[in-house]
Each structure stands twice: as structure tokens, then as C-alpha cells.
Amino acid sequence: MKYNFEDIKDQVVLVTGSGRGIGRATAELFASMGARVVISDMDEEVCNQAATEISQKTGSETMHVVCNITNREQVDAMFQAIVDKWGQIDCVINNAGITKDGLFLRMKPEQWNFIIDVNLTGTYQVSHAAVQHMRKKKSGTIINMSSIARGGNPGQVNYSAAKAGIVGFTAALAKEIAPMGIRVNCIAPGFIDTRLTDAIPDKMAEQMVAAIPMKRKGQPEDIARVCLFLASELSGYVTGQVIDVNGGLGGL
Ligand SMILES: NC(=O)c1ccc[n+]([C@@H]2O[C@H](COP(=O)([O-])OP(=O)(O)OC[C@H]3O[C@@H](n4cnc5c(N)ncnc54)[C@H](O)[C@@H]3O)[C@@H](O)[C@H]2O)c1
């Protein structure tokens, strides 16, 4: 098989939380392959800045939509804006996510609900809106962002539950919508160098890196490249799966 990413060039790709970090690197990689990328984030400043910089750097047309994925009205309005502009939506990368750590006995209901809302309910809402559009053309891919924390991290019962929930959500949805020609997978990043992990104290970060068989943190681009695989024809027979991208950390 000769493969040249021609199918990526035809795609309209939405990346949530793409103002910075993994989402931004992913948006930039897809734009550099010629895809029309929708940069979306709840943070207006980074959203606009990422869209401007990515289109300048790659020469590809981008659009940006400020959207909080916990707000269904904003999510529906974002899809309407995409379809009004480009008439289709081919790939959705549910990347927006957040942590609010704390020990279980001190965890307040707001802290639990906030993390479930953003990471799990946000993924449901964006996917629900996406499938309405994808089913009409009987094709599409959805890529959800789980985490190595789905296996359980102390101090992160809320985040671990949400990220494990994303795995179950992905597996069930993949089975349900495979007959519509839509594939759904998730990626479980390990320790990736972004704002999310900047807060980890240096000493602890060093210990974490020492435990990684590849002896380095992942870069946002390491995740972006796996998104490209999952959105492309190269993964045409892959659905309902979790791909761990973690430098060898953790067991199978
Ligand atoms: N960095 C890591 O080590 C790591 C590991 C495993 C999983 N992940 C997951 O990868 C994804 C990206 O994380 P990152 O490290 O790039 O984080 P980041 O904080 O660098 O970027 C996340 C972006 O999402 C946006 N966002 C947050 N809540 C939102 C909401 N409700 N609506 C819209 N946008 C929102 C933020 O404004 C931010 O720009 C997350 O789902 C995260 O849980 C990250």
C-alpha cells in the first residue's frame, strides 16, 4: 500500500482544548498536512493566538471557535459554525481536559463534579453533536483523550474515574456507530510536557521520568502523531481501542 496522507488533506478536523499543549500540537500537525482545522478552546486569548500562528506557520486555512465543552449550547453553536463554513466534519479530537487533584477524604462534591463534567460529560457532549453530522455522510473518526491515570492515581480519584469512564464510553460508542462508518478510539498519554504537568514539583517530576523506560517525558507532538494515525486510513480497521503513548510506563 502506497500511502501519502491524501485522505487527511480532505478532512475538516476539530480539536477541542487546542489553544495550548497537546491539542495545539495536534492542530498544528493536521494543518501542516493540509487539513482544515478548527481550533477551539474555552480560553479566548490562546484560542485566537493558536489559530493565527498555526495558519501563518502552515499556510493552511483554520477557523477558531471559543467554546466551553461543558456548555451544550456552545457546543451545538460550534458545530453549526463549522458546517456553515466548511459543510462537513470528518474528525473530532476530544482533547480538552483538566485536573483538580486532592485526597479522597478531602474531596469536595464540586471538585468531583467539575472534573467529571469537563473530562467525561464534555467528551459525551461533543461526540453527541459530532455524530449527528458524521452519520449523514456515513464516515468520520472520533479520538478521545484518556490517560495513564485511568488505571488509578492516588490524589486523582475524580480524574482517574473520568479517564476510565472515557475508555468505557469509547468502547460502547465504537460498537454502536461502527455500522454508520464512524470509528472511535482513545489515546492514553503518560507523562507529557504541558501546562497540566508543569505544576508537578521538580523532585517528583524527576522520579517520574526515572520510572519511564524511555527516560524522557513525552512531548505534545508524540500524542499528535498518534492522533494522525487514528484519523487516517492507516487505522481503517481500528475502532473501540485504547492506545497507550507513555514511553513504556506501566504494565499492559
Ligand atoms: N499532559 C499530560 O501529561 C497528560 C497525560 C494524560 C492525559 N492528558 C490529557 O490530554 C489532554 C490535553 O492536556 P494538556 O496536557 O495539553 O493540557 P493543557 O492544560 O496544556 O491544555 C488543555 C487545554 O484545554 C482547555 N480546556 C480546559 N477545560 C476546557 C473546557 N471546559 N472547554 C474547552 N476547553 C477547555 C484549556 O483552556 C487548555 O487550553 C487532557 O484531556 C488531559 O487530561 C494529559
Short mmCIF file of C-alpha atoms and ligand atoms in Angstrom, two decimals:
data_model
loop_
_atom_site.label_atom_id
_atom_site.label_comp_id
_atom_site.label_asym_id
_atom_site.label_seq_id
_atom_site.Cartn_x
_atom_site.Cartn_y
_atom_site.Cartn_z
CA MET A 1 0.00 0.00 0.00
CA LYS A 2 1.37 3.39 -1.00
CA TYR A 3 0.17 5.98 1.49
CA ASN A 4 0.63 9.75 1.21
CA PHE A 5 -1.91 11.21 3.68
CA GLU A 6 -4.17 12.37 0.83
CA ASP A 7 -7.21 11.49 2.99
CA ILE A 8 -6.05 13.91 5.73
CA LYS A 9 -5.95 16.81 3.23
CA ASP A 10 -9.68 16.38 2.55
CA GLN A 11 -10.66 16.48 6.20
CA VAL A 12 -12.25 19.07 8.44
CA VAL A 13 -10.79 18.35 11.88
CA LEU A 14 -12.00 19.77 15.21
CA VAL A 15 -9.58 19.72 18.15
CA THR A 16 -11.07 20.79 21.48
CA GLY A 17 -8.77 22.46 24.00
CA SER A 18 -6.33 23.30 21.19
CA GLY A 19 -5.22 26.70 22.50
CA ARG A 20 -2.18 25.08 24.09
CA GLY A 21 -0.46 21.79 24.95
CA ILE A 22 -1.34 18.50 23.25
CA GLY A 23 -4.34 20.00 21.45
CA ARG A 24 -2.33 22.80 19.94
CA ALA A 25 0.44 20.47 18.72
CA THR A 26 -2.23 18.20 17.21
CA ALA A 27 -3.99 21.09 15.45
CA GLU A 28 -0.63 22.23 14.04
CA LEU A 29 0.30 18.76 12.77
CA PHE A 30 -3.04 18.30 10.98
CA ALA A 31 -2.83 21.82 9.49
CA SER A 32 0.70 21.09 8.26
CA MET A 33 -0.73 18.03 6.46
CA GLY A 34 -3.22 20.31 4.68
CA ALA A 35 -6.35 19.58 6.75
CA ARG A 36 -8.82 22.35 7.54
CA VAL A 37 -8.52 22.60 11.31
CA VAL A 38 -10.96 24.05 13.82
CA ILE A 39 -9.09 25.37 16.84
CA SER A 40 -11.35 25.50 19.84
CA ASP A 41 -10.75 26.39 23.47
CA MET A 42 -12.63 28.00 26.37
CA ASP A 43 -9.71 30.42 26.77
CA GLU A 44 -10.32 33.07 24.10
CA GLU A 45 -6.82 34.54 24.11
CA VAL A 46 -4.91 31.29 23.50
CA CYS A 47 -7.59 30.11 21.06
CA ASN A 48 -7.20 33.16 18.80
CA GLN A 49 -3.43 33.18 19.12
CA ALA A 50 -3.07 29.48 18.25
CA ALA A 51 -5.30 29.85 15.18
CA THR A 52 -3.36 32.86 13.88
CA GLU A 53 0.05 31.30 14.50
CA ILE A 54 -0.89 27.90 13.06
CA SER A 55 -2.29 29.31 9.82
CA GLN A 56 0.75 31.60 9.43
CA LYS A 57 3.15 28.72 10.05
CA THR A 58 1.44 26.05 7.92
CA GLY A 59 -0.32 28.13 5.25
CA SER A 60 -3.49 26.11 5.88
CA GLU A 61 -6.89 27.66 6.44
CA THR A 62 -8.03 27.42 10.07
CA MET A 63 -11.05 28.63 11.96
CA HIS A 64 -11.30 29.24 15.67
CA VAL A 65 -14.29 28.92 17.96
CA VAL A 66 -14.29 29.85 21.63
CA CYS A 67 -16.27 27.06 23.29
CA ASN A 68 -16.57 25.60 26.75
CA ILE A 69 -17.33 21.92 26.17
CA THR A 70 -19.42 21.72 29.36
CA ASN A 71 -21.96 24.06 27.76
CA ARG A 72 -24.17 22.18 25.28
CA GLU A 73 -25.47 25.35 23.64
CA GLN A 74 -21.93 26.47 22.90
CA VAL A 75 -21.06 23.01 21.57
CA ASP A 76 -24.07 22.96 19.21
CA ALA A 77 -23.29 26.51 18.04
CA MET A 78 -19.69 25.48 17.32
CA PHE A 79 -20.81 22.57 15.09
CA GLN A 80 -23.27 24.83 13.30
CA ALA A 81 -20.48 27.36 12.64
CA ILE A 82 -18.20 24.59 11.27
CA VAL A 83 -20.87 23.17 8.99
CA ASP A 84 -21.88 26.68 7.82
CA LYS A 85 -18.27 27.42 6.88
CA TRP A 86 -16.97 24.10 5.59
CA GLY A 87 -20.11 21.96 5.10
CA GLN A 88 -18.71 18.88 6.82
CA ILE A 89 -16.93 17.50 9.86
CA ASP A 90 -14.69 14.47 9.43
CA CYS A 91 -12.64 14.11 12.59
CA VAL A 92 -13.23 15.20 16.17
CA ILE A 93 -10.45 15.06 18.73
CA ASN A 94 -11.88 15.30 22.24
CA ASN A 95 -8.74 16.66 23.83
CA ALA A 96 -9.95 19.36 26.27
CA GLY A 97 -9.38 18.18 29.80
CA ILE A 98 -8.32 19.36 33.22
CA THR A 99 -7.27 18.15 36.68
CA LYS A 100 -8.22 19.28 40.18
CA ASP A 101 -6.37 16.93 42.48
CA GLY A 102 -6.95 16.21 46.15
CA LEU A 103 -7.05 13.35 48.60
CA PHE A 104 -10.32 11.44 48.56
CA LEU A 105 -11.43 12.20 52.13
CA ARG A 106 -10.99 15.92 51.49
CA MET A 107 -12.53 15.88 48.03
CA LYS A 108 -15.47 18.26 47.82
CA PRO A 109 -18.51 17.44 45.65
CA GLU A 110 -17.71 20.49 43.47
CA GLN A 111 -14.21 19.14 42.83
CA TRP A 112 -15.62 15.73 41.82
CA ASN A 113 -18.41 17.17 39.64
CA PHE A 114 -16.14 19.68 37.90
CA ILE A 115 -13.69 17.01 36.73
CA ILE A 116 -16.43 14.60 35.61
CA ASP A 117 -18.19 17.47 33.80
CA VAL A 118 -15.19 18.67 31.81
CA ASN A 119 -13.45 15.38 31.03
CA LEU A 120 -16.33 12.90 30.71
CA THR A 121 -19.54 14.86 30.09
CA GLY A 122 -17.66 17.25 27.79
CA THR A 123 -16.47 14.28 25.72
CA TYR A 124 -20.04 12.94 25.56
CA GLN A 125 -21.49 16.31 24.51
CA VAL A 126 -19.00 17.00 21.72
CA SER A 127 -19.27 13.40 20.44
CA HIS A 128 -23.08 13.55 20.54
CA ALA A 129 -23.11 16.69 18.42
CA ALA A 130 -20.43 15.26 16.07
CA VAL A 131 -22.26 12.01 15.35
CA GLN A 132 -25.39 13.90 14.20
CA HIS A 133 -23.27 15.33 11.38
CA MET A 134 -20.99 12.35 10.66
CA ARG A 135 -23.87 9.89 10.29
CA LYS A 136 -25.21 11.89 7.33
CA LYS A 137 -22.05 11.20 5.32
CA LYS A 138 -21.58 7.74 6.81
CA SER A 139 -17.97 8.37 7.77
CA GLY A 140 -15.86 10.00 10.45
CA THR A 141 -13.41 9.42 13.26
CA ILE A 142 -13.58 10.40 16.92
CA ILE A 143 -10.47 10.37 19.10
CA ASN A 144 -10.88 10.72 22.85
CA MET A 145 -8.17 11.62 25.34
CA SER A 146 -7.97 9.21 28.26
CA SER A 147 -4.86 9.00 30.46
CA ILE A 148 -2.46 6.62 32.13
CA ALA A 149 -4.36 7.78 35.25
CA ARG A 150 -7.32 5.62 34.14
CA GLY A 151 -5.51 2.81 36.00
CA GLY A 152 -5.80 4.82 39.25
CA ASN A 153 -3.57 7.59 40.60
CA PRO A 154 -3.66 8.49 44.30
CA GLY A 155 -4.92 12.06 44.75
CA GLN A 156 -6.82 11.82 41.46
CA VAL A 157 -9.94 9.71 42.12
CA ASN A 158 -12.02 12.26 40.20
CA TYR A 159 -9.67 12.43 37.19
CA SER A 160 -8.96 8.66 37.20
CA ALA A 161 -12.71 7.95 37.23
CA ALA A 162 -13.34 10.37 34.37
CA LYS A 163 -10.48 8.99 32.26
CA ALA A 164 -11.53 5.36 32.91
CA GLY A 165 -15.07 6.44 32.01
CA ILE A 166 -13.79 7.70 28.67
CA VAL A 167 -12.49 4.19 27.91
CA GLY A 168 -15.92 2.60 28.53
CA PHE A 169 -17.61 5.39 26.60
CA THR A 170 -15.26 4.84 23.64
CA ALA A 171 -15.73 1.06 23.60
CA ALA A 172 -19.54 1.27 23.74
CA LEU A 173 -19.86 4.09 21.22
CA ALA A 174 -17.49 2.37 18.78
CA LYS A 175 -19.71 -0.73 18.72
CA GLU A 176 -22.87 1.33 18.33
CA ILE A 177 -21.73 3.52 15.46
CA ALA A 178 -19.41 1.23 13.51
CA PRO A 179 -22.34 0.43 11.16
CA MET A 180 -22.55 4.18 10.40
CA GLY A 181 -18.95 4.12 9.15
CA ILE A 182 -17.65 6.06 12.17
CA ARG A 183 -14.60 4.87 14.13
CA VAL A 184 -13.99 5.84 17.77
CA ASN A 185 -10.73 5.29 19.65
CA CYS A 186 -8.88 6.76 22.57
CA ILE A 187 -5.33 7.63 23.43
CA ALA A 188 -3.95 7.30 26.95
CA PRO A 189 -0.95 9.63 27.30
CA GLY A 190 1.62 9.07 30.04
CA PHE A 191 3.69 12.00 31.37
CA ILE A 192 3.56 14.72 28.70
CA ASP A 193 5.35 18.07 28.91
CA THR A 194 2.48 20.62 29.08
CA ARG A 195 0.95 23.18 31.44
CA LEU A 196 -1.02 20.32 33.04
CA THR A 197 2.18 18.68 34.31
CA ASP A 198 4.12 21.94 34.95
CA ALA A 199 2.60 22.07 38.43
CA ILE A 200 4.33 18.82 39.47
CA PRO A 201 7.23 19.67 41.85
CA ASP A 202 10.70 19.19 40.23
CA LYS A 203 11.76 16.39 42.57
CA MET A 204 8.62 14.39 41.88
CA ALA A 205 8.90 15.03 38.13
CA GLU A 206 12.47 13.67 38.20
CA GLN A 207 11.29 10.50 39.95
CA MET A 208 8.51 10.12 37.41
CA VAL A 209 10.92 10.43 34.48
CA ALA A 210 13.29 7.93 36.12
CA ALA A 211 10.42 5.40 36.17
CA ILE A 212 9.79 5.80 32.42
CA PRO A 213 11.67 3.10 30.45
CA MET A 214 12.43 5.62 27.66
CA LYS A 215 13.80 8.06 30.31
CA ARG A 216 12.10 11.16 28.99
CA LYS A 217 8.80 12.99 29.28
CA GLY A 218 6.57 12.76 26.24
CA GLN A 219 6.19 15.82 24.04
CA PRO A 220 2.78 17.01 22.80
CA GLU A 221 3.89 16.01 19.27
CA ASP A 222 4.23 12.36 20.43
CA ILE A 223 0.48 12.35 21.03
CA ALA A 224 -0.32 14.40 17.91
CA ARG A 225 1.29 11.77 15.66
CA VAL A 226 -0.89 9.02 17.12
CA CYS A 227 -3.96 11.23 16.51
CA LEU A 228 -2.87 11.47 12.88
CA PHE A 229 -2.68 7.67 12.64
CA LEU A 230 -6.14 7.26 14.21
CA ALA A 231 -7.69 9.85 11.87
CA SER A 232 -6.14 8.34 8.75
CA GLU A 233 -6.85 5.35 6.54
CA LEU A 234 -3.80 3.68 8.10
CA SER A 235 -6.02 2.77 11.07
CA GLY A 236 -9.05 1.93 8.92
CA TYR A 237 -9.76 -1.35 10.77
CA VAL A 238 -9.12 0.03 14.29
CA THR A 239 -12.08 1.02 16.45
CA GLY A 240 -13.03 0.87 20.13
CA GLN A 241 -9.38 0.72 21.22
CA VAL A 242 -7.10 2.47 23.72
CA ILE A 243 -3.59 3.32 22.53
CA ASP A 244 -1.12 3.94 25.35
CA VAL A 245 1.53 6.53 24.50
CA ASN A 246 3.78 6.65 27.52
CA GLY A 247 7.39 5.73 26.77
CA GLY A 248 6.83 2.26 28.17
CA LEU A 249 5.47 3.33 31.57
CA GLY A 250 3.02 0.99 33.32
CA GLY A 251 2.00 -2.57 32.62
CA LEU A 252 -0.30 -3.89 29.95
N1 LIG B 1 -0.08 16.37 29.98
C1 LIG B 1 -0.18 15.11 30.36
O1 LIG B 1 0.76 14.53 30.93
C2 LIG B 1 -1.44 14.33 30.09
C3 LIG B 1 -1.45 12.98 30.45
C4 LIG B 1 -2.59 12.23 30.21
C5 LIG B 1 -3.69 12.82 29.65
N2 LIG B 1 -3.68 14.14 29.31
C6 LIG B 1 -4.89 14.69 28.71
O2 LIG B 1 -4.57 15.33 27.50
C7 LIG B 1 -5.49 16.40 27.27
C8 LIG B 1 -4.74 17.70 26.99
O3 LIG B 1 -3.98 18.04 28.12
P1 LIG B 1 -2.73 19.04 28.12
O4 LIG B 1 -1.69 18.39 28.93
O5 LIG B 1 -2.44 19.50 26.76
O6 LIG B 1 -3.36 20.23 29.00
P2 LIG B 1 -3.25 21.84 28.85
O7 LIG B 1 -3.73 22.36 30.15
O8 LIG B 1 -1.89 22.21 28.37
O9 LIG B 1 -4.29 22.18 27.70
C9 LIG B 1 -5.65 21.87 27.85
C10 LIG B 1 -6.49 22.93 27.13
O10 LIG B 1 -7.87 22.58 27.33
C11 LIG B 1 -8.60 23.77 27.59
N3 LIG B 1 -9.81 23.45 28.35
C12 LIG B 1 -9.90 23.06 29.65
N4 LIG B 1 -11.18 22.92 30.00
C13 LIG B 1 -11.93 23.21 28.92
C14 LIG B 1 -13.32 23.28 28.66
N5 LIG B 1 -14.22 23.02 29.62
N6 LIG B 1 -13.76 23.61 27.43
C15 LIG B 1 -12.86 23.91 26.46
N7 LIG B 1 -11.52 23.90 26.64
C16 LIG B 1 -11.06 23.56 27.86
C17 LIG B 1 -7.65 24.67 28.35
O11 LIG B 1 -8.02 26.05 28.25
C18 LIG B 1 -6.31 24.34 27.68
O12 LIG B 1 -6.00 25.26 26.64
C19 LIG B 1 -6.38 16.45 28.51
O13 LIG B 1 -7.57 15.74 28.25
C20 LIG B 1 -5.56 15.75 29.55
O14 LIG B 1 -6.36 15.19 30.58
C21 LIG B 1 -2.57 14.91 29.52
#
